Tab-separated table of C-alpha atoms and ligand atoms in Angstrom:
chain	number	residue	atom	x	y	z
N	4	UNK	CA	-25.228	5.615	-5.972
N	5	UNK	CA	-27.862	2.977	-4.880
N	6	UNK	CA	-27.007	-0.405	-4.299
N	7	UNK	CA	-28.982	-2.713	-6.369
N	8	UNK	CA	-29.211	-6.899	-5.996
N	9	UNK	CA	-29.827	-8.050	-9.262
N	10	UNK	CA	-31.259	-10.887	-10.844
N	11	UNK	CA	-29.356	-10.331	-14.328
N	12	UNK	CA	-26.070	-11.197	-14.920
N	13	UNK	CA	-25.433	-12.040	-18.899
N	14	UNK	CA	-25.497	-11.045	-22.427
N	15	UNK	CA	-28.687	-13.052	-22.572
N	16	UNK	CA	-30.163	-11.624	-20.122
N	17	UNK	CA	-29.602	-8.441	-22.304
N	18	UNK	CA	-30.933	-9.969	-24.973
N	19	UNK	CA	-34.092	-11.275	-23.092
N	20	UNK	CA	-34.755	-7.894	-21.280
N	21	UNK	CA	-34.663	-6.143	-24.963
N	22	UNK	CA	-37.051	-8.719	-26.943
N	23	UNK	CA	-39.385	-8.452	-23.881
N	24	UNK	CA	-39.380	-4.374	-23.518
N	25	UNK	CA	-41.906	-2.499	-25.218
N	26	UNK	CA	-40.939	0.957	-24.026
N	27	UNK	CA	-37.254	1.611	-24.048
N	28	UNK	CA	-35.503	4.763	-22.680
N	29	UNK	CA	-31.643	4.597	-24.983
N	30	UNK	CA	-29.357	7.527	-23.662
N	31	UNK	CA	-26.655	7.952	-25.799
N	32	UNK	CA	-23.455	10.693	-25.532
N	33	UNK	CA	-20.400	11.130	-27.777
N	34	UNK	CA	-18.891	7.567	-27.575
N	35	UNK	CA	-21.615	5.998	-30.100
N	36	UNK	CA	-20.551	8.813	-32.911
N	37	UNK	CA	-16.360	7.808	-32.127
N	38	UNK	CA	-16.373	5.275	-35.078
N	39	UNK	CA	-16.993	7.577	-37.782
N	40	UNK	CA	-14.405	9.860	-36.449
N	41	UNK	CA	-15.684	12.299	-34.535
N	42	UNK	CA	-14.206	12.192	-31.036
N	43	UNK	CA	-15.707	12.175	-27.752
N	44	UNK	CA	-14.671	14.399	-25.087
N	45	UNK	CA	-13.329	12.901	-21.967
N	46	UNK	CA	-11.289	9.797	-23.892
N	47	UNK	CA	-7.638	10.184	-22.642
N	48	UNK	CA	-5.809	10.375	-25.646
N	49	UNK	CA	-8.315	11.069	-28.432
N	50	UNK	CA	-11.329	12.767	-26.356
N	51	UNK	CA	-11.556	16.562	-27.358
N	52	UNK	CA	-10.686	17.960	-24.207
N	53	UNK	CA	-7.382	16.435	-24.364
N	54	UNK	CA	-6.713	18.040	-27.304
N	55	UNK	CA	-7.752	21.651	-26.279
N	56	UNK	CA	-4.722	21.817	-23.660
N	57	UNK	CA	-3.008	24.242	-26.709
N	58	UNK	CA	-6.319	26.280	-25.609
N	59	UNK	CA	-4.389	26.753	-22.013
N	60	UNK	CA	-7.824	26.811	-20.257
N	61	UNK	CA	-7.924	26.408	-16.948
N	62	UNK	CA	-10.545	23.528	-17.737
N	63	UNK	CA	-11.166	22.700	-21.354
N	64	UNK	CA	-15.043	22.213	-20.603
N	65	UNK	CA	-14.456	26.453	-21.014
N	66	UNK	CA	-15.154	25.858	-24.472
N	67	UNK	CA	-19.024	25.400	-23.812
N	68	UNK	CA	-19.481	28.072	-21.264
N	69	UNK	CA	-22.047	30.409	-21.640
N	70	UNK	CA	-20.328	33.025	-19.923
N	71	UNK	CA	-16.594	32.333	-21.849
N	72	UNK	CA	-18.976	32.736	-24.397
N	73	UNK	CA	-19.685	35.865	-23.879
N	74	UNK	CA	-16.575	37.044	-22.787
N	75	UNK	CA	-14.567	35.967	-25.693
N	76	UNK	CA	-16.639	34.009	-28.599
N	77	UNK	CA	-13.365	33.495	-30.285
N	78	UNK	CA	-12.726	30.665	-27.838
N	79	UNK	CA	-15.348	28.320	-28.669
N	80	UNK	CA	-15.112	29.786	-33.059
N	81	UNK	CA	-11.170	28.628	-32.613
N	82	UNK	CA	-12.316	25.378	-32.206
N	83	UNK	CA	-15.848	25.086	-33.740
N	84	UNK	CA	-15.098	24.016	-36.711
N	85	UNK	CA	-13.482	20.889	-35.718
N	86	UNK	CA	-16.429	19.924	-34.255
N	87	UNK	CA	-18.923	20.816	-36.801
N	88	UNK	CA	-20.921	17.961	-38.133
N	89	UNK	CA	-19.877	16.789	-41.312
N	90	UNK	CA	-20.974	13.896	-42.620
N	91	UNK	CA	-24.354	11.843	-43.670
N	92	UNK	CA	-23.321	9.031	-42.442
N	93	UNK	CA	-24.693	6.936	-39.342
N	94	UNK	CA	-22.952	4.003	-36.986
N	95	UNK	CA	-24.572	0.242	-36.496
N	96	UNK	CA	-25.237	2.320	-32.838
N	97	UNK	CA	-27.460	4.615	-34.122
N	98	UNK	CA	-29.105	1.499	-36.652
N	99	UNK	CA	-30.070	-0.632	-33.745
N	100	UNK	CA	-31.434	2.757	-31.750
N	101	UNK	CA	-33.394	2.675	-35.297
N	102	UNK	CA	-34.083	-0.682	-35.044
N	103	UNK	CA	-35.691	-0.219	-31.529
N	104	UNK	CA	-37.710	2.669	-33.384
N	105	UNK	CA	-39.006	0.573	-35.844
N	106	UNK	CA	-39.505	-2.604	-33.153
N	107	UNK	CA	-42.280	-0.213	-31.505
N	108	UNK	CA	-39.790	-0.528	-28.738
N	109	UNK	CA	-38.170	2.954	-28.783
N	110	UNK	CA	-40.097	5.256	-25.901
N	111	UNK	CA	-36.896	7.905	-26.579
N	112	UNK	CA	-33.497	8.767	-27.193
N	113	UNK	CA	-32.138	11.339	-25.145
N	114	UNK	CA	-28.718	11.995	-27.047
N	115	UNK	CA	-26.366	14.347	-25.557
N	116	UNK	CA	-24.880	14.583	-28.881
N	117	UNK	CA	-24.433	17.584	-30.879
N	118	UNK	CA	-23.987	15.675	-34.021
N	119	UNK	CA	-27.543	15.392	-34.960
N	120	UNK	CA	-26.145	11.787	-36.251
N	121	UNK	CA	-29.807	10.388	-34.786
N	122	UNK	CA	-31.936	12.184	-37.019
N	123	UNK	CA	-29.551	11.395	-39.964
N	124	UNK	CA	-30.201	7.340	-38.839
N	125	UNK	CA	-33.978	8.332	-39.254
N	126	UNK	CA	-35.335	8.693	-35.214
N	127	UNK	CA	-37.812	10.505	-35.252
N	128	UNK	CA	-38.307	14.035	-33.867
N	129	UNK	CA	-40.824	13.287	-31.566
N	130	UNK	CA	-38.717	9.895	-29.616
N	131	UNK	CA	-35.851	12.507	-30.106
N	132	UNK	CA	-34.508	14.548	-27.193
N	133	UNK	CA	-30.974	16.592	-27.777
N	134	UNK	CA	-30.366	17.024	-24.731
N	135	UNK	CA	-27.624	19.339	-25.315
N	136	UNK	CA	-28.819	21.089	-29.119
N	137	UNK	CA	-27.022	20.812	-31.801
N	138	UNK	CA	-26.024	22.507	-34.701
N	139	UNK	CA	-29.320	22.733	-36.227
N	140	UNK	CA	-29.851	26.036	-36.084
N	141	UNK	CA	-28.260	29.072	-34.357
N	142	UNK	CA	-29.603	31.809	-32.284
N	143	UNK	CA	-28.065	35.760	-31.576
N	144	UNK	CA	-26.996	35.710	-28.078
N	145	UNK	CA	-28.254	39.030	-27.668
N	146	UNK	CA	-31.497	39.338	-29.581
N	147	UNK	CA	-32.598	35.726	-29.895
N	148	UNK	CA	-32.797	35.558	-33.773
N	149	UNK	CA	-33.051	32.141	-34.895
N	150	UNK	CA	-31.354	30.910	-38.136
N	151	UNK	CA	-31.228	27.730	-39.969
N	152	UNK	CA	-27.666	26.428	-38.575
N	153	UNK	CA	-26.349	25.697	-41.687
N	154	UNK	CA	-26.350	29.408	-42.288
N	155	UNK	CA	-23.403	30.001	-39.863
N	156	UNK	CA	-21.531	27.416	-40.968
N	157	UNK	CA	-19.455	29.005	-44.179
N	158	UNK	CA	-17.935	31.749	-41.449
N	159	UNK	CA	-17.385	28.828	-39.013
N	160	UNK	CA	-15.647	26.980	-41.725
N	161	UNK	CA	-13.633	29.994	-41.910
N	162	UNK	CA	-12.735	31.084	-38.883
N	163	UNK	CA	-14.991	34.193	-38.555
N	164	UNK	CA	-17.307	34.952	-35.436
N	165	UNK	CA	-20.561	34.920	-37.091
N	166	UNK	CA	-22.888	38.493	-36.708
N	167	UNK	CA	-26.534	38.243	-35.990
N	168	UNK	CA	-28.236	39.491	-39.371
N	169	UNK	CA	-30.856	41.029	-37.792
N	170	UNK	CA	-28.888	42.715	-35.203
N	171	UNK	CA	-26.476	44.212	-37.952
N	172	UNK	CA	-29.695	45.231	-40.019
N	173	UNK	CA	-30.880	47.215	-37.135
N	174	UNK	CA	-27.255	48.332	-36.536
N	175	UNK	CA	-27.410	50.019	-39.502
N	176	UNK	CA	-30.737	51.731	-39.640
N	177	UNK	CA	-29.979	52.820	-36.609
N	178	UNK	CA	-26.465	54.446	-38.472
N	179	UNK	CA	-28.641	55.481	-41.212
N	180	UNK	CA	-30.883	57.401	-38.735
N	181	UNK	CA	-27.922	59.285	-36.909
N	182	UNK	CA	-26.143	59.874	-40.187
N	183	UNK	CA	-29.783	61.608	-41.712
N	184	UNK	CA	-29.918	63.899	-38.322
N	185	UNK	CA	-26.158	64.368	-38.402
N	186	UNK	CA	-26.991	65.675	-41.965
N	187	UNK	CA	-30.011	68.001	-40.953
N	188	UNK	CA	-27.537	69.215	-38.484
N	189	UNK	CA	-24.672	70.035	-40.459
N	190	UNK	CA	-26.380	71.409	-43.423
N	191	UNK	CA	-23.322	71.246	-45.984
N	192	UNK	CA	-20.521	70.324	-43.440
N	193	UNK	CA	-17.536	68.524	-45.536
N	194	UNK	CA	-16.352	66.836	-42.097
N	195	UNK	CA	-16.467	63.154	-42.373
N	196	UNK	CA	-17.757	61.511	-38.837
N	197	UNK	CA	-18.078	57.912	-38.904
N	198	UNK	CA	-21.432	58.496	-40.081
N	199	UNK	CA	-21.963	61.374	-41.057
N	200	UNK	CA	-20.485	61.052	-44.533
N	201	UNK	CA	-23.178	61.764	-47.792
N	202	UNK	CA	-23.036	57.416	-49.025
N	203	UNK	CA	-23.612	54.797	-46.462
N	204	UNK	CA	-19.838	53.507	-45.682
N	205	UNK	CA	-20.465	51.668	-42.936
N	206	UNK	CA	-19.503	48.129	-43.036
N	207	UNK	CA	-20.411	45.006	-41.452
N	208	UNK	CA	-16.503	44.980	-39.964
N	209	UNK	CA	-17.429	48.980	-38.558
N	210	UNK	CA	-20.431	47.315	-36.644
N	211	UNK	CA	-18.201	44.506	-35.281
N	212	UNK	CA	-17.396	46.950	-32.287
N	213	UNK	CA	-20.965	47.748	-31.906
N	214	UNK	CA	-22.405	45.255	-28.524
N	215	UNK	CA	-24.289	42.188	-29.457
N	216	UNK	CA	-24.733	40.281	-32.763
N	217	UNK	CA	-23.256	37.215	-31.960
N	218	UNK	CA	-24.591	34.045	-33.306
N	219	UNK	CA	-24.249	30.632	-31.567
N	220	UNK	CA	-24.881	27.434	-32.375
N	221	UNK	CA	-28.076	26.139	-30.795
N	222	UNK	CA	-26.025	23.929	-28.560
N	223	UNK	CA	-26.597	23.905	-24.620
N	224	UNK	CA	-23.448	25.287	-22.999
N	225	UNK	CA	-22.356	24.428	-19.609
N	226	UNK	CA	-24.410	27.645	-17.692
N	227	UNK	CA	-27.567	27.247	-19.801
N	228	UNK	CA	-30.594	25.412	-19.418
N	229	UNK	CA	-31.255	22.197	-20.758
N	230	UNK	CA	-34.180	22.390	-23.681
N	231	UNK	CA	-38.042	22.233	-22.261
N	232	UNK	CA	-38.636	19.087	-23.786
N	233	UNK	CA	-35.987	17.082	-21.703
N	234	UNK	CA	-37.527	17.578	-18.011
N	235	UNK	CA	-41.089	17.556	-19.518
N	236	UNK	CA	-41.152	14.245	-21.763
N	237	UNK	CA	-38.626	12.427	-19.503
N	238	UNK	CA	-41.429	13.446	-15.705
N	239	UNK	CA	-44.818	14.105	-17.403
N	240	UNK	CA	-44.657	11.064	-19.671
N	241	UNK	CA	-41.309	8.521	-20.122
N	242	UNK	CA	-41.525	7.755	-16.254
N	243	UNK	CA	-44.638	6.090	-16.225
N	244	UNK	CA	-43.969	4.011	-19.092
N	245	UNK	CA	-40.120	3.120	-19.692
N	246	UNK	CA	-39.517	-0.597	-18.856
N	247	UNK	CA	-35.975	-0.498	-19.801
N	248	UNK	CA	-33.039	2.101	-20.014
N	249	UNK	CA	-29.983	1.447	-22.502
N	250	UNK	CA	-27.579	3.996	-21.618
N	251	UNK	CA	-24.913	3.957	-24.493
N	252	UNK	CA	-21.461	5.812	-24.818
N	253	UNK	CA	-21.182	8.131	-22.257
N	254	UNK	CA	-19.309	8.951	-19.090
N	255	UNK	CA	-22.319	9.947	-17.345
N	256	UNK	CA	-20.162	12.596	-16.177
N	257	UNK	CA	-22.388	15.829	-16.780
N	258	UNK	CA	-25.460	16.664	-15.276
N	259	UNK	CA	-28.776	17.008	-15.682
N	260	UNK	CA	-28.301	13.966	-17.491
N	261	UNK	CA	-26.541	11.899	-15.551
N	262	UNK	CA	-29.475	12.099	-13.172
N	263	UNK	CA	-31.458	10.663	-15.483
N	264	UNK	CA	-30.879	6.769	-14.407
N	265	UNK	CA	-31.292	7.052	-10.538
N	266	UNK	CA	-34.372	9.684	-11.015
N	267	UNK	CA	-36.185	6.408	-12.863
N	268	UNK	CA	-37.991	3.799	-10.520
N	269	UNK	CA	-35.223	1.401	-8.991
N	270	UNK	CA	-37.082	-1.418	-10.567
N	271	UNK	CA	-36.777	-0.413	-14.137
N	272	UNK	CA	-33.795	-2.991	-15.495
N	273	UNK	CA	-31.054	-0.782	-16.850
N	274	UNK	CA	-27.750	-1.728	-18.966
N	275	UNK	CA	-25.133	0.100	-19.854
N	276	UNK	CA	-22.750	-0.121	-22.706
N	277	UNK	CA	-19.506	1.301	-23.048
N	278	UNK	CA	-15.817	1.513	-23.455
N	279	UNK	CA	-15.072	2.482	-20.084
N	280	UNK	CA	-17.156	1.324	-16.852
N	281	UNK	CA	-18.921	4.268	-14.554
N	282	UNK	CA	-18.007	3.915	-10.661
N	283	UNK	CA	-21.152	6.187	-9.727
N	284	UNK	CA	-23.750	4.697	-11.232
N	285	UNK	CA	-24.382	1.035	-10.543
N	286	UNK	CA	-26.220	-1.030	-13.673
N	287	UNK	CA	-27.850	-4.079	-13.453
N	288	UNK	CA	-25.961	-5.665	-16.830
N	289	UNK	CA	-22.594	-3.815	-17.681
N	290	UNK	CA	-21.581	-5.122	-21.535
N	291	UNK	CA	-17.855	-3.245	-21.750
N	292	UNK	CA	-16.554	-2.700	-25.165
N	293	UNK	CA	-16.617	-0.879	-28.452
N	294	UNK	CA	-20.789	-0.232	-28.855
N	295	UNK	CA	-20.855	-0.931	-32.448
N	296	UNK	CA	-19.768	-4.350	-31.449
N	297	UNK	CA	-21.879	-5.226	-28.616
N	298	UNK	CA	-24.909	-3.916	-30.361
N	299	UNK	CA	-24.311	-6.228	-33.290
N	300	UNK	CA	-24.207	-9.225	-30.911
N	301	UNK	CA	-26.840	-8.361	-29.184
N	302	UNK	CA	-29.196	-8.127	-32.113
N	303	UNK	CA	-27.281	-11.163	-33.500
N	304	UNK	CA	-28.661	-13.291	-30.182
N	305	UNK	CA	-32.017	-11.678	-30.930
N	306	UNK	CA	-31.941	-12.811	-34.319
N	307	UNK	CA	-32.851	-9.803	-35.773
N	308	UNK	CA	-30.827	-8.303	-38.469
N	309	UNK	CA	-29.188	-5.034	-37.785
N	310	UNK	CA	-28.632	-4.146	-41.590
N	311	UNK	CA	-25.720	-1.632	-41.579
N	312	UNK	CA	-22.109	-2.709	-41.726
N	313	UNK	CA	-19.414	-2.123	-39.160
N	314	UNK	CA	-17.300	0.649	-39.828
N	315	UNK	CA	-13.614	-0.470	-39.778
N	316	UNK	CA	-11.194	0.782	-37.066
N	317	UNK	CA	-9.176	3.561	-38.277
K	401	LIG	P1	-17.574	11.531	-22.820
K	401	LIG	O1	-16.404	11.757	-23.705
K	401	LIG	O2	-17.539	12.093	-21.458
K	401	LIG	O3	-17.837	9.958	-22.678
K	401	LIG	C1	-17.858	9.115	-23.790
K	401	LIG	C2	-17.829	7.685	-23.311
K	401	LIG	O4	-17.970	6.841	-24.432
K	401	LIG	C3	-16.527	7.304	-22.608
K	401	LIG	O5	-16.838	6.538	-21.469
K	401	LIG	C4	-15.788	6.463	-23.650
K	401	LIG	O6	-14.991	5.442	-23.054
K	401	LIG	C5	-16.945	5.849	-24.394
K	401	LIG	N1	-16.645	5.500	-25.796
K	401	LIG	C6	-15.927	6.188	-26.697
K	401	LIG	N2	-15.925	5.562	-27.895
K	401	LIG	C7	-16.655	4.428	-27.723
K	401	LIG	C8	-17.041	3.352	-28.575
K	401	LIG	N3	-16.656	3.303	-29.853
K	401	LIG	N4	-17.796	2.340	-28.061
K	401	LIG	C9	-18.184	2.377	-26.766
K	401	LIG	N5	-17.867	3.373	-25.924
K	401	LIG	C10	-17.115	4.389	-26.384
K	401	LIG	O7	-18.850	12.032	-23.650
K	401	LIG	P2	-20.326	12.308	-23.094
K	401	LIG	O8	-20.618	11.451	-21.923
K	401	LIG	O9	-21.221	12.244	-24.253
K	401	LIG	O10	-21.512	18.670	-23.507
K	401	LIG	O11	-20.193	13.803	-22.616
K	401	LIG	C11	-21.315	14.479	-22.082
K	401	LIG	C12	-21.257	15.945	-22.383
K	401	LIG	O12	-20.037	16.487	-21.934
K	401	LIG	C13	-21.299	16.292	-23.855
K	401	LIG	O13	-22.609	16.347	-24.356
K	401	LIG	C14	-20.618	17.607	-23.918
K	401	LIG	C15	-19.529	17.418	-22.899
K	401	LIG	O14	-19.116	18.541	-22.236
K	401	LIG	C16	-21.611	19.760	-24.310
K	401	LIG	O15	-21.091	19.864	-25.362
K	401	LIG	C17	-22.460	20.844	-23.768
């Protein structure tokens, strides 16, 4: 935690730092998607992790760990599709990160979101880092086979582990193979092995037992490294440029990430905007409160005009 003095103090200050900034560094998490429903995770009451305490985990964070994962997929597919993104919709937050964008003032967004709300609001791919994935497209956690995520999404829906297409194809040459030799070998033998039968009978259920196939959602569990692009744009290039950091929505709780604000030069200004205030982090303007609000305010004191509505409380 460094101890900062500093010389800004008020909404207007806020206002004044953002109308002056040219290259601005927003870091978003979960809290910025909570108006449209979708919850965050570490929220008391309505957070996700709350809610997983059915699960019986000894920590709910479980859920997203690569090596639960691979233990028991069924875990994180039990409650998958409760977190799958489903809607086209996007919050007055992710406007005003637009906004930025189309200011010339937007340097990047590093989102820890899943959601892939940001690219919905139009930010675009190249100011975009996901820090954590998302759900755009899935990989086999055994052979690497990347598919469109949307692919996965009908078993998710479901409540099936999704099988690696690729995997299963080879799965059942592979059968096919040891059922022709099986055949060579046996000449006219009426035994039926699990292969060895004259039709191909295997199923996509008979390969389930075979190892690997898995598909995952391209999301970064706890365990796994962070996407290339996060370390790279953030050291090689965002450093020596970023005059201002709006960190937005998030606990700040889960690292590499949360290292992201003290790692920047002490001088950069850097505001934070939330429901709940961080102890271990210490910002030079704090603006408390639902974002959707505060953002409209600010951009109200800029006069400029946010153009989206507020989304009512539910
Ligand atoms: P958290 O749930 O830890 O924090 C969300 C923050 O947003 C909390 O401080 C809330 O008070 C605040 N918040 C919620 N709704 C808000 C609103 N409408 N307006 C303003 N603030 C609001 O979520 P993250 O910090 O994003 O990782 O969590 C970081 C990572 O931890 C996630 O990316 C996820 C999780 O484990 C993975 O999934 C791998």
């Amino acid at each position: 935690k460094r101890i900062k003095l500093t010389q800004y103090n008020s909404v207007d200050d806020a206002v004044d730092l953002i109308k002056n900034a040219k290259n601005i560094i927003v870091l978003t998490g979960a809290g910025i998607s909570t108006s449209l429903g979708i919850p965050d995770f570490r929220s008391k009451d309505k957070g996700l992790y709350a809610k997983l305490e059915y699960l019986g985990l000894s920590d709910p964070q479980e859920v997203f760990d690569i090596n639960t994962f691979r233990d028991d997929p069924s875990i994180f597919y039990t409650i998958a599709r409760d977190i799958l993104p489903s809607t086209d919709r996007f919050t007055p937050t992710h406007a005003f990160i637009h906004l930025l964008q189309q200011k010339g003032k937007l340097l990047t967004n590093y989102s820890q979101n899943i959601d892939n709300i940001e690219s919905i609001a139009g930010i675009l791919p190249e100011k975009l880092i996901q820090c954590h994935g998302s759900f755009a497209t899935a990989s086999c956690v055994e052979c690497k086979y990347q598919i469109p995520g949307e692919t996965i999404f009908p078993d998710i829906k479901a409540g099936r582990i999704p099988k690696c297409p690729k995997c299963i194809a080879s799965l059942k040459a592979q059968a096919g193979t040891s059922m022709k030799r099986k055949r060579s070998q046996n000449g006219q033998s009426k035994k039926r092995g699990r292969y060895d039968s004259g039709a191909d009978d295997s199923t996509d259920d008979d390969l389930d037992t075979a190892k690997g196939g898995i598909m995952k959602p391209d999301i970064t569990f706890f365990g796994e490294q962070l996407p290339d692009r996060f370390s790279d744009r953030l050291t090689n290039h965002d450093k020596h440029l970023v005059d201002l950091v709006i960190v937005i929505g998030t606990s700040l709780k889960v690292a590499p990430v949360s290292e992201v604000v003290p790692y920047l030069p002490a001088h950069i200004p850097q505001m934070y905007i939330s429901k709940t205030p961080v102890s271990h982090v210490n910002f030079d303007i704090d603006m408390l409160g639902e974002c959707d609000v505060v953002v409209a305010e600010l951009c109200r004191r800029a006069g400029w005009d946010l153009n989206h509505e507020m989304i009512p409380e539910k």
